[in-house]
Amino acid sequence: MTDLETRAAPTGPSALRRAAPALLGYAAVRATGLLALALWSAARDKSAHTLLTARWDALWYTRVAELGYGYEVRLPNGDVHSNLAFFPLLPWLERLLHAVTPLSYADAGLVVSLLSSLAAAWGIFAVADHVYGRRAGVCAVLVWALLPVGIVQSMAYSESLFTALAAWSLYALLTGRWVTAGLLASLSGLTRPVGLAVVAAVWAAGAASFLRDRGTRPTPFLRDRGTRSAPFLRDRATRPASSLRDGAARSMFPFGWSRGASPEPGAHAPERAPARPAEAPDRREPASDGASPAVRAAGMLLAPLGAAGYVLWVGHHTGRGPLGYLDVQAGWRNGFDGGYAFARFVADKFTSFPSALAGLGLTVGVGLLLLLYVAGVRRRQPLPLLVYSGTVLALALCASSYFGSKPRLLLPAFPLLFPLALALARLRTSRSAMVAGGVAVASAVYGAWWLNGSGPP
């Protein structure tokens, strides 16, 4: 154990009470969005329920749940849209819920999405609370809920389910629960192709911890040879009372804390424990699940099983071998080209007016995303968060998929929002509530307009 002041992680009901403000705030924002959608849809003589459950990808998931795989659509240009492109976990849950309740497959998908969005909000809070403190955790959940495309979190899509699995897998990594992290990463790999980002986070964390065990210093992420686990694997049982205020908390993160880190607004400084002698290394015990190299290896081996299993099954099912899934995605004109197609798409916008305004907006948006990632690096985010959000960002921006889908493909990259959450947390409570309320109304109106128009393909 460390000789720093410690605070045990809340569990069970106490953990729920700690997260309650974040979950209530999230529910309020999403309820505002759904109310705006219902009113807007009624004014246009459309069904909000249909928009949430029976358009775009939701139809494909429902068809997989009801009829299984094997359905495809052949377009006049020769493209083949196969439902094998959709990973199976959401359809499995839809089928299970349909079997045990009177719900239709579509309604089962909506229920799964709504429950998953709450689980995702709780997971985002847990990660941000662990790294930055409770107030920042609440603000991180609010910022995620307030995104302009946040209405997707309430649709029968897989984004909410995936984000929940990813967030809790990352939390398990940060607290040294390797087997849990691996299992959740495997389930995320059964949900969306971007499950590779969670696998990458688990492997990066594992590689760093094994290198640390060998006593090497390959990167600035590895510090304090005296510990047996990676520095970002911290249980609250060995965490300083305030990770934002106590300078000793620098050793808990891969980079250490920046001098610009700010305390939680309105919080009182805790009583500090006596300082250690400068020459004494940090000998704190690693989290219980992360102590054994064998357990860490087990978590790393579990992580890719879901994605690998489905991809290999598709290859066998189509008779095209291990790369058969890539052929399925090619039928949808999806692929990884390093961002070339997206760059051409943006550049083409500047050839005329007013489409040049859209090109300018896209350029600014991509620039802001990169700035948020850099801000996360500068704020010394733990290695798993940086690897995860960086991989999600790269897969979304560098894929040749339909460009209108990119905003929702970035929804799971919640660590990118932490700098914004910290900025919101620094405001007084009354001011942050006013900002969140105003943005919530704007986001709700945009979501209703968007879903009644082009929507999230």
Short mmCIF file of C-alpha atoms in Angstrom, two decimals:
data_model
loop_
_atom_site.label_atom_id
_atom_site.label_comp_id
_atom_site.label_asym_id
_atom_site.label_seq_id
_atom_site.Cartn_x
_atom_site.Cartn_y
_atom_site.Cartn_z
CA MET A 1 0.00 0.00 0.00
CA THR A 2 1.06 3.54 -0.60
CA ASP A 3 1.80 5.78 2.33
CA LEU A 4 -0.29 8.49 0.67
CA GLU A 5 -3.77 9.17 1.96
CA THR A 6 -6.11 6.65 0.34
CA ARG A 7 -9.79 6.42 -0.45
CA ALA A 8 -11.61 3.20 -1.18
CA ALA A 9 -13.61 2.99 -4.36
CA PRO A 10 -17.36 3.10 -3.79
CA THR A 11 -19.14 -0.13 -4.60
CA GLY A 12 -22.74 -1.19 -4.96
CA PRO A 13 -25.32 1.35 -3.78
CA SER A 14 -22.65 3.86 -2.79
CA ALA A 15 -21.24 3.78 -6.33
CA LEU A 16 -24.72 4.41 -7.73
CA ARG A 17 -25.25 7.30 -5.32
CA ARG A 18 -21.95 8.80 -6.37
CA ALA A 19 -22.92 8.57 -10.04
CA ALA A 20 -26.54 9.67 -9.48
CA PRO A 21 -26.06 13.37 -10.42
CA ALA A 22 -24.41 12.35 -13.69
CA LEU A 23 -27.13 9.82 -14.53
CA LEU A 24 -29.95 12.21 -13.65
CA GLY A 25 -28.36 14.95 -15.72
CA TYR A 26 -27.90 12.56 -18.62
CA ALA A 27 -31.53 11.39 -18.41
CA ALA A 28 -32.74 15.01 -18.37
CA VAL A 29 -30.75 15.90 -21.49
CA ARG A 30 -31.90 12.84 -23.38
CA ALA A 31 -35.53 13.37 -22.31
CA THR A 32 -35.28 16.91 -23.69
CA GLY A 33 -34.01 15.53 -26.98
CA LEU A 34 -36.78 12.94 -27.21
CA LEU A 35 -39.44 15.53 -26.40
CA ALA A 36 -38.15 17.83 -29.13
CA LEU A 37 -38.12 14.90 -31.56
CA ALA A 38 -41.71 13.98 -30.69
CA LEU A 39 -42.95 17.55 -31.17
CA TRP A 40 -41.02 18.10 -34.40
CA SER A 41 -42.12 14.76 -35.85
CA ALA A 42 -45.75 15.40 -34.95
CA ALA A 43 -45.60 18.77 -36.69
CA ARG A 44 -44.32 17.04 -39.83
CA ASP A 45 -46.84 14.18 -39.52
CA LYS A 46 -44.09 11.64 -38.89
CA SER A 47 -43.66 9.01 -36.20
CA ALA A 48 -40.84 9.63 -33.75
CA HIS A 49 -41.01 5.96 -32.82
CA THR A 50 -40.38 4.94 -36.41
CA LEU A 51 -37.47 7.34 -36.70
CA LEU A 52 -35.87 5.78 -33.61
CA THR A 53 -36.49 2.12 -34.40
CA ALA A 54 -37.13 1.51 -38.08
CA ARG A 55 -34.80 3.54 -40.28
CA TRP A 56 -31.27 3.08 -41.60
CA ASP A 57 -29.09 0.67 -39.59
CA ALA A 58 -31.89 -0.08 -37.11
CA LEU A 59 -33.72 -1.95 -39.88
CA TRP A 60 -30.67 -4.05 -40.63
CA TYR A 61 -30.18 -4.99 -36.98
CA THR A 62 -33.86 -5.90 -36.64
CA ARG A 63 -33.70 -8.07 -39.74
CA VAL A 64 -30.65 -9.93 -38.38
CA ALA A 65 -32.43 -10.47 -35.06
CA GLU A 66 -35.55 -11.82 -36.74
CA LEU A 67 -34.19 -13.77 -39.73
CA GLY A 68 -30.50 -14.25 -39.05
CA TYR A 69 -27.65 -13.61 -41.44
CA GLY A 70 -27.69 -14.13 -45.18
CA TYR A 71 -29.84 -11.22 -46.36
CA GLU A 72 -28.35 -8.90 -48.96
CA VAL A 73 -29.40 -6.17 -51.38
CA ARG A 74 -27.89 -5.89 -54.86
CA LEU A 75 -27.84 -2.33 -56.15
CA PRO A 76 -28.04 -1.34 -59.84
CA ASN A 77 -24.38 -0.24 -59.80
CA GLY A 78 -23.28 -3.73 -58.76
CA ASP A 79 -22.69 -3.04 -55.06
CA VAL A 80 -23.87 -5.73 -52.66
CA HIS A 81 -25.13 -4.66 -49.25
CA SER A 82 -24.97 -7.73 -47.01
CA ASN A 83 -26.20 -7.84 -43.42
CA LEU A 84 -22.97 -9.67 -42.56
CA ALA A 85 -21.48 -6.20 -42.22
CA PHE A 86 -23.40 -5.77 -38.95
CA PHE A 87 -21.86 -7.33 -35.87
CA PRO A 88 -24.10 -9.68 -33.88
CA LEU A 89 -24.26 -8.60 -30.23
CA LEU A 90 -27.08 -6.05 -30.60
CA PRO A 91 -29.25 -8.42 -32.72
CA TRP A 92 -28.61 -11.20 -30.19
CA LEU A 93 -29.85 -8.98 -27.37
CA GLU A 94 -32.85 -7.92 -29.44
CA ARG A 95 -33.73 -11.55 -30.07
CA LEU A 96 -33.31 -12.45 -26.40
CA LEU A 97 -35.46 -9.57 -25.18
CA HIS A 98 -38.11 -10.35 -27.80
CA ALA A 99 -38.18 -13.97 -26.62
CA VAL A 100 -38.74 -13.14 -22.94
CA THR A 101 -41.03 -10.09 -23.32
CA PRO A 102 -43.96 -9.04 -25.54
CA LEU A 103 -41.72 -6.47 -27.24
CA SER A 104 -41.21 -6.52 -30.98
CA TYR A 105 -37.69 -6.83 -32.32
CA ALA A 106 -37.62 -3.11 -33.08
CA ASP A 107 -38.86 -2.13 -29.64
CA ALA A 108 -36.42 -4.56 -28.05
CA GLY A 109 -33.62 -2.79 -29.88
CA LEU A 110 -34.84 0.56 -28.58
CA VAL A 111 -34.94 -0.73 -25.00
CA VAL A 112 -31.45 -2.18 -25.31
CA SER A 113 -30.19 1.13 -26.64
CA LEU A 114 -31.84 3.19 -23.89
CA LEU A 115 -30.51 0.94 -21.13
CA SER A 116 -27.10 0.82 -22.78
CA SER A 117 -26.97 4.61 -22.98
CA LEU A 118 -27.44 4.82 -19.20
CA ALA A 119 -24.75 2.17 -18.71
CA ALA A 120 -22.49 4.15 -21.04
CA ALA A 121 -23.13 7.35 -19.10
CA TRP A 122 -22.27 5.57 -15.86
CA GLY A 123 -19.11 4.12 -17.41
CA ILE A 124 -18.01 7.53 -18.72
CA PHE A 125 -18.61 8.98 -15.26
CA ALA A 126 -16.60 6.17 -13.65
CA VAL A 127 -13.62 6.76 -15.93
CA ALA A 128 -13.64 10.55 -15.62
CA ASP A 129 -14.27 10.41 -11.87
CA HIS A 130 -11.36 8.03 -11.45
CA VAL A 131 -9.00 10.27 -13.41
CA TYR A 132 -10.20 13.79 -12.62
CA GLY A 133 -12.73 13.63 -9.78
CA ARG A 134 -16.49 13.54 -9.32
CA ARG A 135 -17.38 17.00 -10.63
CA ALA A 136 -15.43 16.43 -13.83
CA GLY A 137 -17.12 13.04 -14.14
CA VAL A 138 -20.57 14.61 -14.03
CA CYS A 139 -19.55 17.21 -16.60
CA ALA A 140 -18.05 14.54 -18.88
CA VAL A 141 -21.39 12.71 -18.98
CA LEU A 142 -23.25 15.95 -19.68
CA VAL A 143 -20.91 16.90 -22.52
CA TRP A 144 -21.36 13.46 -24.09
CA ALA A 145 -25.14 13.79 -23.80
CA LEU A 146 -25.07 17.32 -25.26
CA LEU A 147 -23.36 16.38 -28.51
CA PRO A 148 -25.31 17.55 -31.58
CA VAL A 149 -25.66 13.94 -32.73
CA GLY A 150 -26.56 12.76 -29.23
CA ILE A 151 -29.99 11.66 -30.43
CA VAL A 152 -28.24 8.56 -31.82
CA GLN A 153 -27.70 7.47 -28.21
CA SER A 154 -31.48 6.97 -28.01
CA MET A 155 -31.87 5.10 -31.31
CA ALA A 156 -31.90 1.35 -31.90
CA TYR A 157 -28.28 1.58 -33.04
CA SER A 158 -25.20 -0.06 -31.56
CA GLU A 159 -23.31 3.12 -30.55
CA SER A 160 -24.68 3.21 -27.00
CA LEU A 161 -24.08 -0.49 -26.42
CA PHE A 162 -20.55 -0.24 -27.72
CA THR A 163 -19.75 2.88 -25.70
CA ALA A 164 -20.98 1.20 -22.52
CA LEU A 165 -18.76 -1.84 -23.09
CA ALA A 166 -15.78 0.32 -24.05
CA ALA A 167 -16.13 2.68 -21.08
CA TRP A 168 -16.37 -0.09 -18.52
CA SER A 169 -13.51 -2.01 -20.14
CA LEU A 170 -11.33 1.09 -19.87
CA TYR A 171 -12.40 1.58 -16.26
CA ALA A 172 -11.48 -2.02 -15.54
CA LEU A 173 -8.06 -1.37 -17.08
CA LEU A 174 -7.53 1.76 -15.01
CA THR A 175 -8.33 -0.15 -11.84
CA GLY A 176 -6.28 -3.24 -12.69
CA ARG A 177 -9.15 -5.64 -13.40
CA TRP A 178 -7.55 -7.34 -16.38
CA VAL A 179 -9.91 -10.26 -16.92
CA THR A 180 -12.95 -7.98 -16.74
CA ALA A 181 -11.30 -5.58 -19.17
CA GLY A 182 -10.56 -8.42 -21.58
CA LEU A 183 -14.08 -9.85 -21.41
CA LEU A 184 -15.68 -6.46 -22.02
CA ALA A 185 -13.25 -5.76 -24.85
CA SER A 186 -14.22 -9.07 -26.41
CA LEU A 187 -17.92 -8.16 -26.19
CA SER A 188 -17.21 -4.76 -27.71
CA GLY A 189 -15.55 -6.61 -30.59
CA LEU A 190 -18.86 -8.41 -31.14
CA THR A 191 -20.67 -5.07 -31.33
CA ARG A 192 -18.85 -2.88 -33.86
CA PRO A 193 -15.67 -3.07 -35.98
CA VAL A 194 -14.28 -0.21 -33.90
CA GLY A 195 -14.00 -2.74 -31.08
CA LEU A 196 -10.40 -2.88 -32.31
CA ALA A 197 -9.88 0.37 -30.39
CA VAL A 198 -10.72 -1.32 -27.08
CA VAL A 199 -8.47 -4.26 -27.95
CA ALA A 200 -5.66 -1.82 -28.76
CA ALA A 201 -6.11 -0.13 -25.37
CA VAL A 202 -5.90 -3.47 -23.54
CA TRP A 203 -2.84 -4.55 -25.48
CA ALA A 204 -1.10 -1.21 -25.03
CA ALA A 205 -1.72 -1.32 -21.30
CA GLY A 206 -0.54 -4.91 -21.11
CA ALA A 207 2.59 -4.27 -23.15
CA ALA A 208 3.46 -1.28 -20.98
CA SER A 209 2.98 -3.30 -17.80
CA PHE A 210 5.12 -6.20 -19.03
CA LEU A 211 7.88 -3.84 -20.13
CA ARG A 212 7.67 -2.24 -16.75
CA ASP A 213 8.07 -5.61 -15.06
CA ARG A 214 11.30 -6.09 -16.99
CA GLY A 215 12.61 -2.86 -15.51
CA THR A 216 12.85 -1.03 -18.84
CA ARG A 217 11.87 2.55 -19.65
CA PRO A 218 10.82 2.39 -23.31
CA THR A 219 8.55 5.43 -23.20
CA PRO A 220 7.63 8.29 -20.90
CA PHE A 221 4.52 6.29 -20.04
CA LEU A 222 6.56 3.96 -17.83
CA ARG A 223 7.71 5.34 -14.53
CA ASP A 224 8.55 4.32 -10.95
CA ARG A 225 10.26 0.96 -11.39
CA GLY A 226 9.46 0.16 -7.81
CA THR A 227 5.87 -0.79 -8.64
CA ARG A 228 4.93 -4.09 -10.20
CA SER A 229 2.10 -2.75 -12.36
CA ALA A 230 1.80 0.00 -14.94
CA PRO A 231 1.44 3.46 -13.40
CA PHE A 232 -1.96 4.06 -14.92
CA LEU A 233 -3.40 0.91 -13.31
CA ARG A 234 -4.73 2.41 -10.11
CA ASP A 235 -7.38 1.13 -7.80
CA ARG A 236 -9.16 3.67 -5.67
CA ALA A 237 -7.92 1.71 -2.74
CA THR A 238 -4.48 3.14 -3.53
CA ARG A 239 -5.50 6.46 -4.99
CA PRO A 240 -4.67 9.87 -3.47
CA ALA A 241 -7.70 11.61 -1.99
CA SER A 242 -7.69 14.25 -4.71
CA SER A 243 -6.01 13.45 -8.00
CA LEU A 244 -6.37 17.04 -9.17
CA ARG A 245 -5.00 18.74 -6.08
CA ASP A 246 -2.31 16.51 -4.70
CA GLY A 247 1.03 16.87 -6.46
CA ALA A 248 1.96 13.37 -5.35
CA ALA A 249 -0.69 12.02 -7.72
CA ARG A 250 1.66 12.69 -10.64
CA SER A 251 3.11 9.21 -10.37
CA MET A 252 -0.32 7.71 -10.93
CA PHE A 253 -0.42 8.74 -14.59
CA PRO A 254 1.75 7.92 -17.57
CA PHE A 255 2.88 11.50 -18.10
CA GLY A 256 2.40 12.94 -14.61
CA TRP A 257 0.10 15.90 -14.04
CA SER A 258 0.52 19.18 -15.85
CA ARG A 259 0.90 22.30 -13.79
CA GLY A 260 -2.24 23.68 -15.37
CA ALA A 261 -4.53 21.05 -13.88
CA SER A 262 -7.25 22.64 -11.84
CA PRO A 263 -9.07 21.38 -8.77
CA GLU A 264 -12.72 20.60 -8.70
CA PRO A 265 -14.57 23.87 -8.32
CA GLY A 266 -16.07 24.32 -4.90
CA ALA A 267 -14.23 21.36 -3.41
CA HIS A 268 -12.41 21.60 -0.10
CA ALA A 269 -8.84 20.45 0.10
CA PRO A 270 -8.54 17.17 2.01
CA GLU A 271 -6.27 16.63 4.93
CA ARG A 272 -2.97 15.56 3.46
CA ALA A 273 -0.94 12.63 4.64
CA PRO A 274 2.67 13.14 5.69
CA ALA A 275 4.99 13.41 2.72
CA ARG A 276 7.27 10.53 1.87
CA PRO A 277 11.01 10.88 1.98
CA ALA A 278 12.18 12.02 -1.44
CA GLU A 279 14.39 8.99 -1.90
CA ALA A 280 11.67 6.42 -1.16
CA PRO A 281 10.15 4.86 -4.27
CA ASP A 282 6.41 4.36 -4.62
CA ARG A 283 5.91 0.81 -3.31
CA ARG A 284 2.15 0.76 -3.44
CA GLU A 285 0.54 -2.57 -4.19
CA PRO A 286 -0.98 -2.92 -7.65
CA ALA A 287 -4.69 -3.58 -7.98
CA SER A 288 -5.60 -7.14 -7.08
CA ASP A 289 -6.53 -8.33 -10.58
CA GLY A 290 -3.44 -6.76 -12.12
CA ALA A 291 -0.86 -8.30 -9.81
CA SER A 292 -0.19 -11.50 -11.72
CA PRO A 293 1.45 -11.49 -15.16
CA ALA A 294 -0.64 -14.55 -15.99
CA VAL A 295 -3.86 -12.67 -15.28
CA ARG A 296 -2.69 -9.71 -17.36
CA ALA A 297 -1.88 -12.09 -20.21
CA ALA A 298 -5.32 -13.69 -19.86
CA GLY A 299 -6.99 -10.29 -20.21
CA MET A 300 -4.93 -9.52 -23.30
CA LEU A 301 -5.78 -12.89 -24.86
CA LEU A 302 -9.49 -12.49 -24.15
CA ALA A 303 -9.73 -9.00 -25.63
CA PRO A 304 -9.62 -9.82 -29.38
CA LEU A 305 -11.67 -13.04 -29.27
CA GLY A 306 -15.03 -11.42 -30.05
CA ALA A 307 -13.95 -9.47 -33.12
CA ALA A 308 -11.68 -12.23 -34.38
CA GLY A 309 -14.35 -14.87 -33.88
CA TYR A 310 -16.96 -12.99 -35.88
CA VAL A 311 -14.58 -11.99 -38.68
CA LEU A 312 -13.37 -15.58 -39.06
CA TRP A 313 -16.96 -16.85 -39.01
CA VAL A 314 -17.89 -14.44 -41.82
CA GLY A 315 -14.92 -15.63 -43.83
CA HIS A 316 -15.99 -19.24 -43.35
CA HIS A 317 -19.65 -18.44 -44.03
CA THR A 318 -18.86 -16.67 -47.29
CA GLY A 319 -16.15 -19.13 -48.34
CA ARG A 320 -13.68 -16.29 -48.81
CA GLY A 321 -11.29 -17.13 -46.03
CA PRO A 322 -9.99 -14.89 -43.21
CA LEU A 323 -10.36 -11.73 -45.29
CA GLY A 324 -13.95 -12.41 -46.27
CA TYR A 325 -15.27 -9.70 -43.95
CA LEU A 326 -13.25 -7.11 -45.87
CA ASP A 327 -15.04 -8.21 -49.04
CA VAL A 328 -18.37 -7.74 -47.28
CA GLN A 329 -17.38 -4.22 -46.25
CA ALA A 330 -16.16 -3.49 -49.77
CA GLY A 331 -19.69 -4.19 -50.98
CA TRP A 332 -20.76 -1.24 -48.85
CA ARG A 333 -17.80 0.78 -50.21
CA ASN A 334 -16.24 0.76 -46.76
CA GLY A 335 -12.50 0.48 -46.36
CA PHE A 336 -9.43 2.06 -44.82
CA ASP A 337 -7.59 4.41 -47.17
CA GLY A 338 -5.76 6.60 -44.68
CA GLY A 339 -8.26 9.42 -45.07
CA TYR A 340 -7.75 9.97 -48.82
CA ALA A 341 -11.44 9.67 -49.75
CA PHE A 342 -12.52 11.92 -46.89
CA ALA A 343 -9.89 14.52 -47.83
CA ARG A 344 -11.16 14.50 -51.43
CA PHE A 345 -14.73 14.83 -50.19
CA VAL A 346 -13.82 17.90 -48.13
CA ALA A 347 -11.71 19.40 -50.92
CA ASP A 348 -14.59 19.04 -53.40
CA LYS A 349 -16.73 21.21 -51.16
CA PHE A 350 -14.47 24.17 -51.87
CA THR A 351 -15.15 24.07 -55.62
CA SER A 352 -18.41 26.01 -55.35
CA PHE A 353 -20.44 28.23 -53.09
CA PRO A 354 -22.22 27.79 -50.70
CA SER A 355 -20.83 24.24 -50.38
CA ALA A 356 -17.52 25.89 -49.49
CA LEU A 357 -19.08 26.80 -46.15
CA ALA A 358 -19.69 23.11 -45.49
CA GLY A 359 -16.08 22.37 -46.44
CA LEU A 360 -14.90 25.04 -44.05
CA GLY A 361 -17.06 23.61 -41.29
CA LEU A 362 -15.69 20.11 -41.86
CA THR A 363 -12.13 21.39 -41.81
CA VAL A 364 -12.72 23.28 -38.57
CA GLY A 365 -14.45 20.23 -37.06
CA VAL A 366 -11.55 17.91 -37.84
CA GLY A 367 -9.13 20.49 -36.50
CA LEU A 368 -11.07 20.73 -33.24
CA LEU A 369 -11.04 16.95 -32.85
CA LEU A 370 -7.28 16.88 -33.26
CA LEU A 371 -6.90 19.75 -30.80
CA LEU A 372 -9.00 17.89 -28.25
CA TYR A 373 -6.79 14.84 -28.63
CA VAL A 374 -3.65 16.94 -28.20
CA ALA A 375 -5.25 18.53 -25.13
CA GLY A 376 -5.77 15.05 -23.70
CA VAL A 377 -2.10 14.28 -24.24
CA ARG A 378 -1.06 17.54 -22.62
CA ARG A 379 -3.32 16.84 -19.67
CA ARG A 380 -1.61 13.51 -19.14
CA GLN A 381 -4.54 11.21 -19.82
CA PRO A 382 -3.75 7.59 -18.95
CA LEU A 383 -2.30 5.53 -21.78
CA PRO A 384 -5.38 3.30 -22.34
CA LEU A 385 -7.59 6.37 -22.88
CA LEU A 386 -5.16 7.91 -25.35
CA VAL A 387 -4.80 4.70 -27.33
CA TYR A 388 -8.54 4.09 -27.37
CA SER A 389 -9.63 7.58 -28.41
CA GLY A 390 -6.79 7.87 -30.92
CA THR A 391 -7.78 4.60 -32.56
CA VAL A 392 -11.47 5.54 -32.73
CA LEU A 393 -10.49 8.89 -34.22
CA ALA A 394 -8.19 7.29 -36.81
CA LEU A 395 -10.73 4.65 -37.84
CA ALA A 396 -13.49 7.25 -38.23
CA LEU A 397 -11.50 9.83 -40.16
CA CYS A 398 -9.35 7.50 -42.25
CA ALA A 399 -12.07 5.14 -43.46
CA SER A 400 -13.75 5.50 -46.84
CA SER A 401 -17.20 4.88 -45.41
CA TYR A 402 -20.22 7.11 -46.04
CA PHE A 403 -19.15 10.56 -44.88
CA GLY A 404 -22.50 11.44 -43.36
CA SER A 405 -21.94 8.64 -40.83
CA LYS A 406 -18.70 10.02 -39.43
CA PRO A 407 -20.23 12.19 -36.67
CA ARG A 408 -21.99 9.22 -35.11
CA LEU A 409 -18.95 6.99 -35.61
CA LEU A 410 -17.09 9.38 -33.32
CA LEU A 411 -19.68 9.13 -30.51
CA PRO A 412 -17.76 6.39 -28.66
CA ALA A 413 -14.60 8.54 -28.49
CA PHE A 414 -15.67 10.03 -25.16
CA PRO A 415 -12.14 10.65 -23.76
CA LEU A 416 -11.82 13.37 -26.39
CA LEU A 417 -14.48 15.28 -24.45
CA PHE A 418 -12.61 15.33 -21.15
CA PRO A 419 -10.87 18.69 -21.80
CA LEU A 420 -14.29 20.24 -22.45
CA ALA A 421 -15.66 18.58 -19.32
CA LEU A 422 -12.82 20.05 -17.24
CA ALA A 423 -13.53 23.49 -18.67
CA LEU A 424 -17.21 23.13 -17.75
CA ALA A 425 -16.28 21.86 -14.28
CA ARG A 426 -14.28 24.99 -13.57
CA LEU A 427 -17.36 27.17 -13.91
CA ARG A 428 -19.59 27.93 -10.97
CA THR A 429 -22.46 25.51 -10.61
CA SER A 430 -25.08 28.08 -11.61
CA ARG A 431 -23.14 29.10 -14.70
CA SER A 432 -22.36 25.53 -15.76
CA ALA A 433 -26.07 24.68 -15.36
CA MET A 434 -27.01 27.62 -17.60
CA VAL A 435 -24.48 26.58 -20.23
CA ALA A 436 -25.60 22.95 -20.15
CA GLY A 437 -29.27 23.92 -20.31
CA GLY A 438 -28.79 26.20 -23.29
CA VAL A 439 -26.73 23.67 -25.20
CA ALA A 440 -29.27 20.94 -24.32
CA VAL A 441 -32.07 22.89 -26.00
CA ALA A 442 -29.95 23.61 -29.07
CA SER A 443 -28.84 19.98 -29.29
CA ALA A 444 -32.42 18.74 -28.92
CA VAL A 445 -33.66 21.00 -31.71
CA TYR A 446 -30.80 20.01 -34.00
CA GLY A 447 -31.35 16.31 -33.29
CA ALA A 448 -35.06 16.58 -34.08
CA TRP A 449 -34.38 18.46 -37.30
CA TRP A 450 -31.59 16.05 -38.30
CA LEU A 451 -33.56 12.89 -37.65
CA ASN A 452 -36.54 14.23 -39.58
CA GLY A 453 -34.22 15.06 -42.46
CA SER A 454 -31.08 13.32 -43.65
CA GLY A 455 -30.52 11.60 -40.32
CA PRO A 456 -27.61 9.37 -39.33
CA PRO A 457 -27.13 6.85 -42.16
#
